[in-house]
Coordinates of N, CA, C and O in Angstrom, one line a residue:
A17 N 59.7 111.6 143.2 CA 58.4 111.7 142.9 C 57.9 110.3 141.7 O 59.2 109.2 141.4
T18 N 56.3 109.5 142.7 CA 56.1 108.1 141.9 C 55.9 108.0 141.1 O 56.4 107.0 140.6
H19 N 55.9 109.0 140.1 CA 55.3 109.1 138.9 C 56.3 108.5 138.2 O 56.8 108.0 136.8
Q20 N 57.8 109.2 138.0 CA 59.3 109.0 137.6 C 59.7 107.9 138.4 O 60.5 107.0 137.2
I21 N 59.5 107.5 139.5 CA 60.3 105.9 139.6 C 59.0 104.9 138.8 O 60.1 103.9 138.3
V22 N 58.0 105.1 139.0 CA 56.9 103.9 138.1 C 57.3 103.8 136.7 O 57.7 103.2 135.8
G23 N 58.2 105.7 136.1 CA 58.1 105.6 134.6 C 59.6 105.3 134.5 O 59.8 104.2 133.0
F24 N 60.5 105.5 134.9 CA 61.7 104.5 135.4 C 61.8 102.8 135.0 O 62.7 102.3 134.2
G25 N 61.1 102.3 136.0 CA 61.2 101.0 135.8 C 60.1 100.8 134.7 O 60.9 99.3 133.7
E26 N 59.2 101.0 134.3 CA 59.0 100.4 133.2 C 60.1 100.7 132.0 O 59.3 99.5 131.3
A27 N 60.4 101.8 131.6 CA 61.7 102.0 130.9 C 62.5 100.8 131.1 O 63.3 100.2 129.8
C28 N 63.1 100.3 132.4 CA 64.1 98.9 132.7 C 64.0 98.2 132.0 O 64.0 97.2 131.3
K29 N 62.4 97.9 132.1 CA 61.7 96.6 131.7 C 61.5 96.5 130.1 O 62.1 95.5 129.8
I30 N 60.7 97.6 129.7 CA 61.4 97.1 128.1 C 62.9 97.5 127.8 O 62.9 96.7 126.8
A31 N 63.6 98.2 128.7 CA 65.2 97.6 127.5 C 65.3 96.5 127.8 O 66.3 95.8 127.2
I32 N 64.8 96.4 129.2 CA 65.9 94.6 129.2 C 65.2 93.9 128.5 O 65.7 92.8 127.4
N33 N 63.5 93.5 127.6 CA 63.4 92.7 126.9 C 63.9 92.8 125.8 O 63.4 91.9 125.1
E34 N 63.9 94.2 125.5 CA 64.6 94.7 124.0 C 66.5 94.4 123.7 O 66.8 94.3 122.4
M35 N 66.8 94.0 124.9 CA 68.4 94.1 125.1 C 68.7 92.7 124.1 O 69.7 93.3 122.9
E36 N 68.2 92.3 124.0 CA 69.4 90.6 122.9 C 68.2 90.9 121.7 O 69.5 91.3 120.5
K37 N 67.8 91.7 121.2 CA 67.3 92.2 120.2 C 68.2 93.1 119.6 O 68.4 93.2 118.3
D38 N 68.0 94.0 120.4 CA 68.6 95.8 119.7 C 70.6 95.4 120.1 O 71.1 95.4 119.1
F39 N 70.9 94.0 120.8 CA 72.6 93.9 120.7 C 72.6 93.1 119.3 O 73.4 93.3 118.4
N40 N 71.5 92.3 119.1 CA 71.7 90.9 117.6 C 71.7 92.1 116.7 O 72.4 92.0 115.6
H41 N 71.0 93.1 116.2 CA 70.9 94.1 115.5 C 72.0 94.8 114.5 O 72.5 94.9 113.6
V42 N 72.4 95.5 116.2 CA 74.0 96.0 115.8 C 75.1 95.7 115.7 O 75.9 95.8 115.0
F43 N 75.3 94.0 116.4 CA 75.8 92.6 115.8 C 75.9 92.7 113.8 O 76.6 92.2 114.0
R44 N 75.0 92.4 113.8 CA 74.6 92.5 112.2 C 75.1 93.6 111.5 O 75.8 92.9 111.0
L45 N 74.6 94.6 111.4 CA 75.4 95.9 111.4 C 76.5 96.0 111.2 O 77.6 96.9 110.2
R46 N 77.5 95.9 112.7 CA 78.8 96.2 112.5 C 79.5 95.0 111.4 O 80.7 95.1 110.7
E47 N 78.8 93.9 112.0 CA 79.8 92.9 110.4 C 79.1 93.1 109.5 O 79.8 92.6 108.1
E48 N 77.8 93.1 109.1 CA 77.8 93.2 107.4 C 79.1 94.6 107.3 O 79.8 94.7 105.4
F49 N 79.1 95.5 108.0 CA 80.2 97.2 107.9 C 81.5 96.7 107.2 O 81.9 96.6 106.3
F50 N 82.0 95.3 108.2 CA 83.2 95.0 108.0 C 83.3 93.8 106.5 O 84.3 94.1 105.9
Q51 N 82.4 93.5 106.7 CA 82.4 92.9 105.5 C 82.6 93.5 104.3 O 83.5 93.5 103.4
D52 N 81.4 94.3 104.1 CA 81.8 95.4 103.2 C 82.9 95.6 102.9 O 83.1 96.7 101.7
M53 N 83.5 96.7 103.9 CA 84.9 97.4 103.9 C 86.0 96.7 104.1 O 87.7 97.3 104.2
K54 N 85.8 94.9 104.1 CA 86.8 94.3 104.7 C 88.6 94.9 103.8 O 89.6 94.7 103.8
E55 N 88.2 95.6 102.0 CA 89.5 95.3 101.5 C 90.4 97.3 102.2 O 91.2 97.5 101.2
Y56 N 88.7 98.2 103.1 CA 89.6 99.2 102.7 C 90.0 99.8 104.5 O 90.5 100.6 103.8
I57 N 89.6 98.8 104.9 CA 90.0 99.5 106.9 C 90.5 97.8 107.2 O 90.2 97.2 106.4
Q58 N 90.8 98.7 108.6 CA 90.9 97.4 109.7 C 90.7 97.6 110.7 O 90.8 98.5 111.2
P59 N 90.5 96.9 112.0 CA 90.0 97.4 112.8 C 91.1 97.0 113.6 O 92.0 96.9 113.2
N60 N 90.8 98.5 115.0 CA 91.8 98.7 115.5 C 92.0 97.8 116.5 O 93.4 97.6 117.3
L61 N 91.1 96.9 117.0 CA 91.1 96.3 118.2 C 90.4 94.7 117.3 O 89.4 95.3 116.2
P62 N 90.8 93.4 118.0 CA 90.0 92.6 116.7 C 88.5 92.6 117.8 O 88.2 92.7 118.4
L63 N 87.6 92.1 116.6 CA 86.2 92.4 116.8 C 85.6 91.2 118.0 O 84.7 91.9 118.7
E64 N 86.2 90.7 117.9 CA 85.7 89.5 118.8 C 85.9 90.2 120.3 O 85.3 89.4 121.3
N65 N 87.0 91.1 120.6 CA 86.8 91.6 122.0 C 86.4 92.8 122.0 O 86.5 93.4 123.7
T66 N 85.3 92.9 121.8 CA 84.6 94.6 121.7 C 83.2 94.6 121.7 O 82.6 93.2 120.8
I67 N 83.0 95.2 122.2 CA 80.9 95.1 121.7 C 80.7 96.0 120.5 O 81.5 96.5 119.9
P68 N 79.4 95.8 120.0 CA 79.1 95.8 117.9 C 79.2 97.1 118.7 O 78.6 98.0 117.3
Y69 N 78.9 98.2 119.7 CA 78.1 99.7 119.4 C 78.9 100.5 119.2 O 79.0 101.3 118.6
I70 N 80.3 100.2 119.6 CA 81.3 101.1 119.4 C 82.8 100.3 118.6 O 83.4 99.5 119.1
F71 N 83.0 100.7 117.2 CA 84.4 100.5 116.6 C 85.1 101.0 116.5 O 84.5 102.2 116.3
N72 N 86.3 101.5 116.4 CA 87.8 101.8 116.2 C 88.6 101.0 115.0 O 88.5 99.8 114.9
I73 N 88.6 102.2 113.8 CA 89.1 101.8 112.3 C 90.3 102.2 111.9 O 89.9 103.3 112.2
Y74 N 90.8 101.6 111.0 CA 91.8 102.2 110.7 C 91.9 102.1 109.3 O 91.4 101.0 108.6
F75 N 91.9 103.2 108.5 CA 92.0 103.4 106.9 C 93.7 103.4 106.3 O 94.5 104.6 106.2
P76 N 94.1 102.5 105.8 CA 96.0 102.2 105.9 C 96.0 102.9 104.7 O 97.4 103.3 104.8
N77 N 95.1 103.3 103.5 CA 95.8 103.3 102.0 C 95.3 104.9 102.4 O 95.2 104.8 100.6
M78 N 94.7 105.5 103.0 CA 94.3 106.6 103.1 C 95.1 108.2 103.1 O 96.2 108.2 104.1
N79 N 95.5 109.2 102.3 CA 96.3 109.5 102.7 C 95.5 110.7 103.6 O 95.0 110.9 103.9
D80 N 96.5 111.9 104.2 CA 95.9 112.5 105.7 C 94.7 113.8 104.7 O 93.8 114.1 105.8
E81 N 94.5 113.9 102.9 CA 93.9 115.5 103.0 C 91.9 114.1 103.1 O 91.8 114.7 103.0
I82 N 92.3 113.2 102.9 CA 91.0 112.3 102.2 C 91.0 112.3 103.6 O 89.2 112.0 103.7
I83 N 91.6 112.3 104.7 CA 90.9 112.0 106.4 C 90.4 113.1 106.6 O 89.2 112.9 107.2
K84 N 90.8 113.9 106.3 CA 90.4 115.0 106.7 C 89.6 115.5 105.9 O 88.4 116.6 107.1
Q85 N 88.6 115.4 104.6 CA 87.5 115.3 104.3 C 85.9 114.1 104.8 O 85.3 114.7 105.0
I86 N 86.8 113.2 105.0 CA 85.9 112.2 106.5 C 85.3 112.5 107.4 O 84.1 112.6 107.2
Y87 N 86.5 113.3 107.7 CA 86.0 114.4 109.4 C 85.4 115.4 108.8 O 84.5 115.5 109.8
Q88 N 85.2 115.9 107.9 CA 84.6 117.4 107.6 C 83.3 117.0 106.7 O 82.2 117.8 106.3
S89 N 82.8 115.9 106.2 CA 81.5 115.1 105.4 C 80.4 115.4 106.0 O 79.9 114.8 107.9
P90 N 79.4 116.7 105.5 CA 78.4 116.5 106.7 C 77.4 115.4 107.0 O 76.8 115.3 107.5
R91 N 77.7 114.1 106.2 CA 77.0 113.3 106.1 C 77.4 111.8 107.4 O 76.8 111.2 107.7
L92 N 78.5 112.1 107.8 CA 78.8 111.4 109.1 C 79.3 112.1 109.9 O 79.9 113.1 110.6
I93 N 79.2 111.2 111.5 CA 80.0 112.0 112.4 C 80.4 110.8 112.8 O 80.1 109.9 113.4
L94 N 81.4 111.3 112.9 CA 83.1 110.2 113.4 C 83.6 111.2 114.6 O 83.6 112.3 114.4
S95 N 84.3 110.5 115.2 CA 85.4 111.0 116.4 C 87.2 110.3 116.0 O 87.4 109.0 115.7
A96 N 87.9 111.4 115.7 CA 89.6 110.6 115.8 C 89.6 110.7 117.2 O 90.7 109.8 117.3
K97 N 89.0 110.7 118.4 CA 89.4 111.0 120.0 C 88.5 108.9 120.4 O 87.3 108.9 120.0
S98 N 88.6 109.0 121.5 CA 88.2 108.1 122.5 C 86.9 109.1 123.2 O 87.4 109.9 123.1
A99 N 85.7 108.5 123.2 CA 85.0 109.4 124.4 C 85.1 110.3 125.3 O 84.3 111.5 125.9
C100 N 86.0 109.8 126.2 CA 86.6 109.8 127.8 C 88.0 110.6 127.4 O 88.4 111.4 127.9
S101 N 87.9 111.9 126.2 CA 89.0 112.3 125.8 C 89.2 113.7 126.4 O 88.1 114.5 126.3
N102 N 90.1 114.4 126.3 CA 89.4 115.3 127.1 C 89.9 116.6 125.1 O 89.9 117.9 125.6
H103 N 89.6 116.2 124.4 CA 89.4 116.5 123.0 C 90.2 117.9 122.9 O 90.5 118.7 121.6
N104 N 91.9 117.6 123.0 CA 92.5 118.5 123.1 C 93.4 118.5 121.7 O 93.3 116.8 121.3
T105 N 92.5 118.8 120.6 CA 93.0 119.1 118.8 C 94.5 118.8 119.0 O 95.2 118.5 117.6
N106 N 95.8 118.7 119.7 CA 97.5 118.6 119.1 C 97.1 117.1 119.5 O 98.4 117.1 119.3
T107 N 96.2 116.2 119.9 CA 96.9 114.7 120.7 C 96.7 113.8 119.9 O 94.9 114.1 119.5
H108 N 96.6 112.5 119.6 CA 95.6 111.4 119.3 C 94.8 110.7 119.9 O 95.4 110.9 121.4
S109 N 94.2 109.8 120.2 CA 93.8 109.3 121.4 C 94.5 108.4 122.0 O 94.8 108.2 121.4
H110 N 94.7 108.6 123.2 CA 95.0 107.6 124.5 C 94.8 106.7 124.2 O 95.8 105.5 124.6
V111 N 94.2 105.9 123.8 CA 93.3 104.7 123.9 C 94.2 103.9 123.1 O 95.1 102.9 123.2
L112 N 94.3 104.5 121.4 CA 95.0 104.0 120.4 C 96.6 104.2 120.8 O 97.3 103.1 120.5
H113 N 97.2 105.3 121.1 CA 98.0 105.2 122.2 C 98.8 103.6 122.9 O 99.6 103.2 122.4
A114 N 97.9 103.7 124.0 CA 97.8 102.2 124.3 C 97.9 101.4 124.0 O 98.7 100.5 124.1
L115 N 97.3 101.0 123.0 CA 96.5 99.9 122.3 C 98.9 99.6 120.9 O 98.2 98.8 121.0
G116 N 99.3 101.0 120.7 CA 100.7 100.4 120.1 C 101.0 101.0 118.9 O 101.2 100.7 118.6
L117 N 99.1 101.8 118.2 CA 99.1 102.4 117.0 C 100.4 103.8 117.5 O 100.5 104.0 118.2
N118 N 101.2 103.6 116.0 CA 102.0 105.0 115.4 C 101.3 106.2 115.4 O 100.1 106.3 115.1
N119 N 102.0 107.0 115.5 CA 100.8 107.9 115.0 C 100.2 108.2 113.4 O 99.8 108.8 113.2
I120 N 101.0 107.6 112.1 CA 100.3 107.7 111.3 C 99.1 106.6 111.4 O 97.9 107.3 110.6
Q121 N 99.0 105.4 112.2 CA 98.2 104.7 112.4 C 97.1 105.4 112.9 O 95.6 105.2 113.1
M122 N 97.0 106.0 114.3 CA 96.5 107.1 114.5 C 95.5 107.9 114.0 O 94.6 108.4 114.2
R123 N 96.6 108.8 113.1 CA 95.6 109.6 112.9 C 94.9 109.5 111.0 O 94.2 110.3 111.1
H124 N 94.9 107.9 111.4 CA 94.4 107.4 110.1 C 92.9 106.3 110.1 O 92.7 105.5 110.1
S125 N 92.9 106.9 111.7 CA 91.9 106.1 112.6 C 90.9 107.3 112.9 O 91.0 107.8 113.4
C126 N 89.9 105.9 112.7 CA 88.0 106.7 113.2 C 86.9 106.0 114.4 O 87.8 104.4 114.1
R127 N 86.6 106.5 115.5 CA 85.6 105.6 116.3 C 84.5 105.9 115.8 O 83.5 106.9 115.4
L128 N 83.8 105.1 115.6 CA 82.3 104.5 114.3 C 81.2 104.4 116.1 O 81.7 103.3 116.5
S129 N 80.6 104.8 116.4 CA 79.5 104.7 116.8 C 77.8 104.2 116.5 O 76.9 104.7 115.9
I130 N 77.3 103.0 116.5 CA 76.1 102.9 116.5 C 74.6 102.4 117.8 O 75.4 101.9 118.6
G131 N 73.8 102.5 117.1 CA 73.0 101.8 117.9 C 71.5 101.2 117.7 O 71.5 100.7 116.3
K132 N 70.2 100.9 118.4 CA 69.0 100.4 117.9 C 68.6 101.1 116.9 O 68.2 100.3 116.2
Y133 N 68.7 102.2 116.4 CA 68.5 103.0 115.7 C 68.6 103.5 114.6 O 68.4 103.9 113.5
T134 N 70.1 102.7 114.8 CA 71.5 102.6 113.2 C 70.2 101.6 112.4 O 70.0 100.4 112.8
T135 N 70.3 102.6 110.9 CA 69.6 101.2 109.9 C 70.8 101.0 109.3 O 71.9 101.5 109.1
R136 N 70.2 99.8 108.3 CA 71.2 99.1 107.5 C 71.8 100.3 106.6 O 72.0 100.3 106.0
E137 N 70.4 101.0 106.0 CA 71.0 102.1 104.9 C 71.8 103.0 105.6 O 72.7 103.7 104.0
E138 N 71.5 103.8 106.4 CA 72.9 104.5 107.1 C 73.7 104.2 107.1 O 75.3 104.6 106.8
M139 N 74.3 102.4 106.9 CA 75.5 102.1 107.3 C 76.0 101.6 106.1 O 77.0 102.3 105.6
Q140 N 75.5 101.6 105.1 CA 75.9 101.5 104.0 C 76.0 102.7 103.3 O 76.8 102.5 102.5
T141 N 75.1 103.9 103.3 CA 75.8 105.2 103.0 C 77.0 105.8 104.1 O 77.9 105.6 103.0
A142 N 77.1 105.3 104.4 CA 78.7 104.9 105.0 C 80.1 105.0 104.4 O 80.7 104.6 104.3
V143 N 79.9 103.2 104.1 CA 80.3 102.6 103.1 C 80.7 103.2 101.9 O 81.6 103.6 101.6
N144 N 79.3 103.7 101.2 CA 79.6 104.0 100.1 C 80.5 105.4 100.5 O 81.2 105.6 99.2
I145 N 80.1 106.3 101.1 CA 81.1 107.6 101.4 C 82.6 107.5 101.1 O 83.9 107.3 101.1
F146 N 83.3 106.1 102.4 CA 84.1 105.7 102.6 C 85.3 104.9 101.4 O 86.3 105.4 100.8
K147 N 84.4 104.4 100.5 CA 84.6 103.9 99.2 C 85.0 104.8 98.5 O 85.9 104.8 97.6
E148 N 83.9 105.7 97.7 CA 84.3 107.2 97.5 C 85.4 107.9 98.0 O 86.6 108.2 96.6
M149 N 86.1 107.9 99.0 CA 87.1 108.8 99.4 C 88.3 107.8 98.9 O 89.3 108.4 98.9
H150 N 87.9 106.7 99.2 CA 88.9 105.9 98.9 C 89.3 105.9 97.3 O 90.8 105.4 97.1
K151 N 88.5 105.5 96.8 CA 88.5 105.9 95.3 C 89.6 107.3 95.0 O 90.1 107.5 93.9
E152 N 89.2 108.4 95.8 CA 90.2 109.8 95.5 C 90.9 109.6 96.0 O 91.9 110.5 94.9
C153 N 91.8 108.9 96.6 CA 92.8 108.5 97.2 C 93.7 108.6 96.5 O 95.0 108.2 96.0
V154 N 93.2 106.9 95.5 CA 94.1 106.2 94.5 C 94.0 107.1 93.5 O 94.9 105.8 92.5
L155 N 93.3 107.8 92.9 CA 93.0 108.5 91.4 C 94.8 109.1 91.7 O 95.2 110.1 92.1

């Protein structure tokens, strides 16, 4: 249908025109997140080798109970597996395994995805939740 072809072309034009702005926005959000969280987390891959839209973090000092609470938080949507996993609950991410992480590191890791509509306030909320969970862990 002609109208769908024209609409798709227009959507592509908008995406191309906004691509650099969207990339820079997400890049800044990720950099601020890691700056705020540098005492609590570490990336599972060097950030310079990744796109800013998806990153995987490791909580080295959090116990299993706190990690479980993080995943059950109604205010965060996280994943312990790669997006292409078969979602078998008995295994860890095959991607993290291929990177050489051990079982504890994989169990204490999660994947975050952000995008052009992610706000600075949402990222700060995530930072606050992670920091609160960390406080519970050290008490």
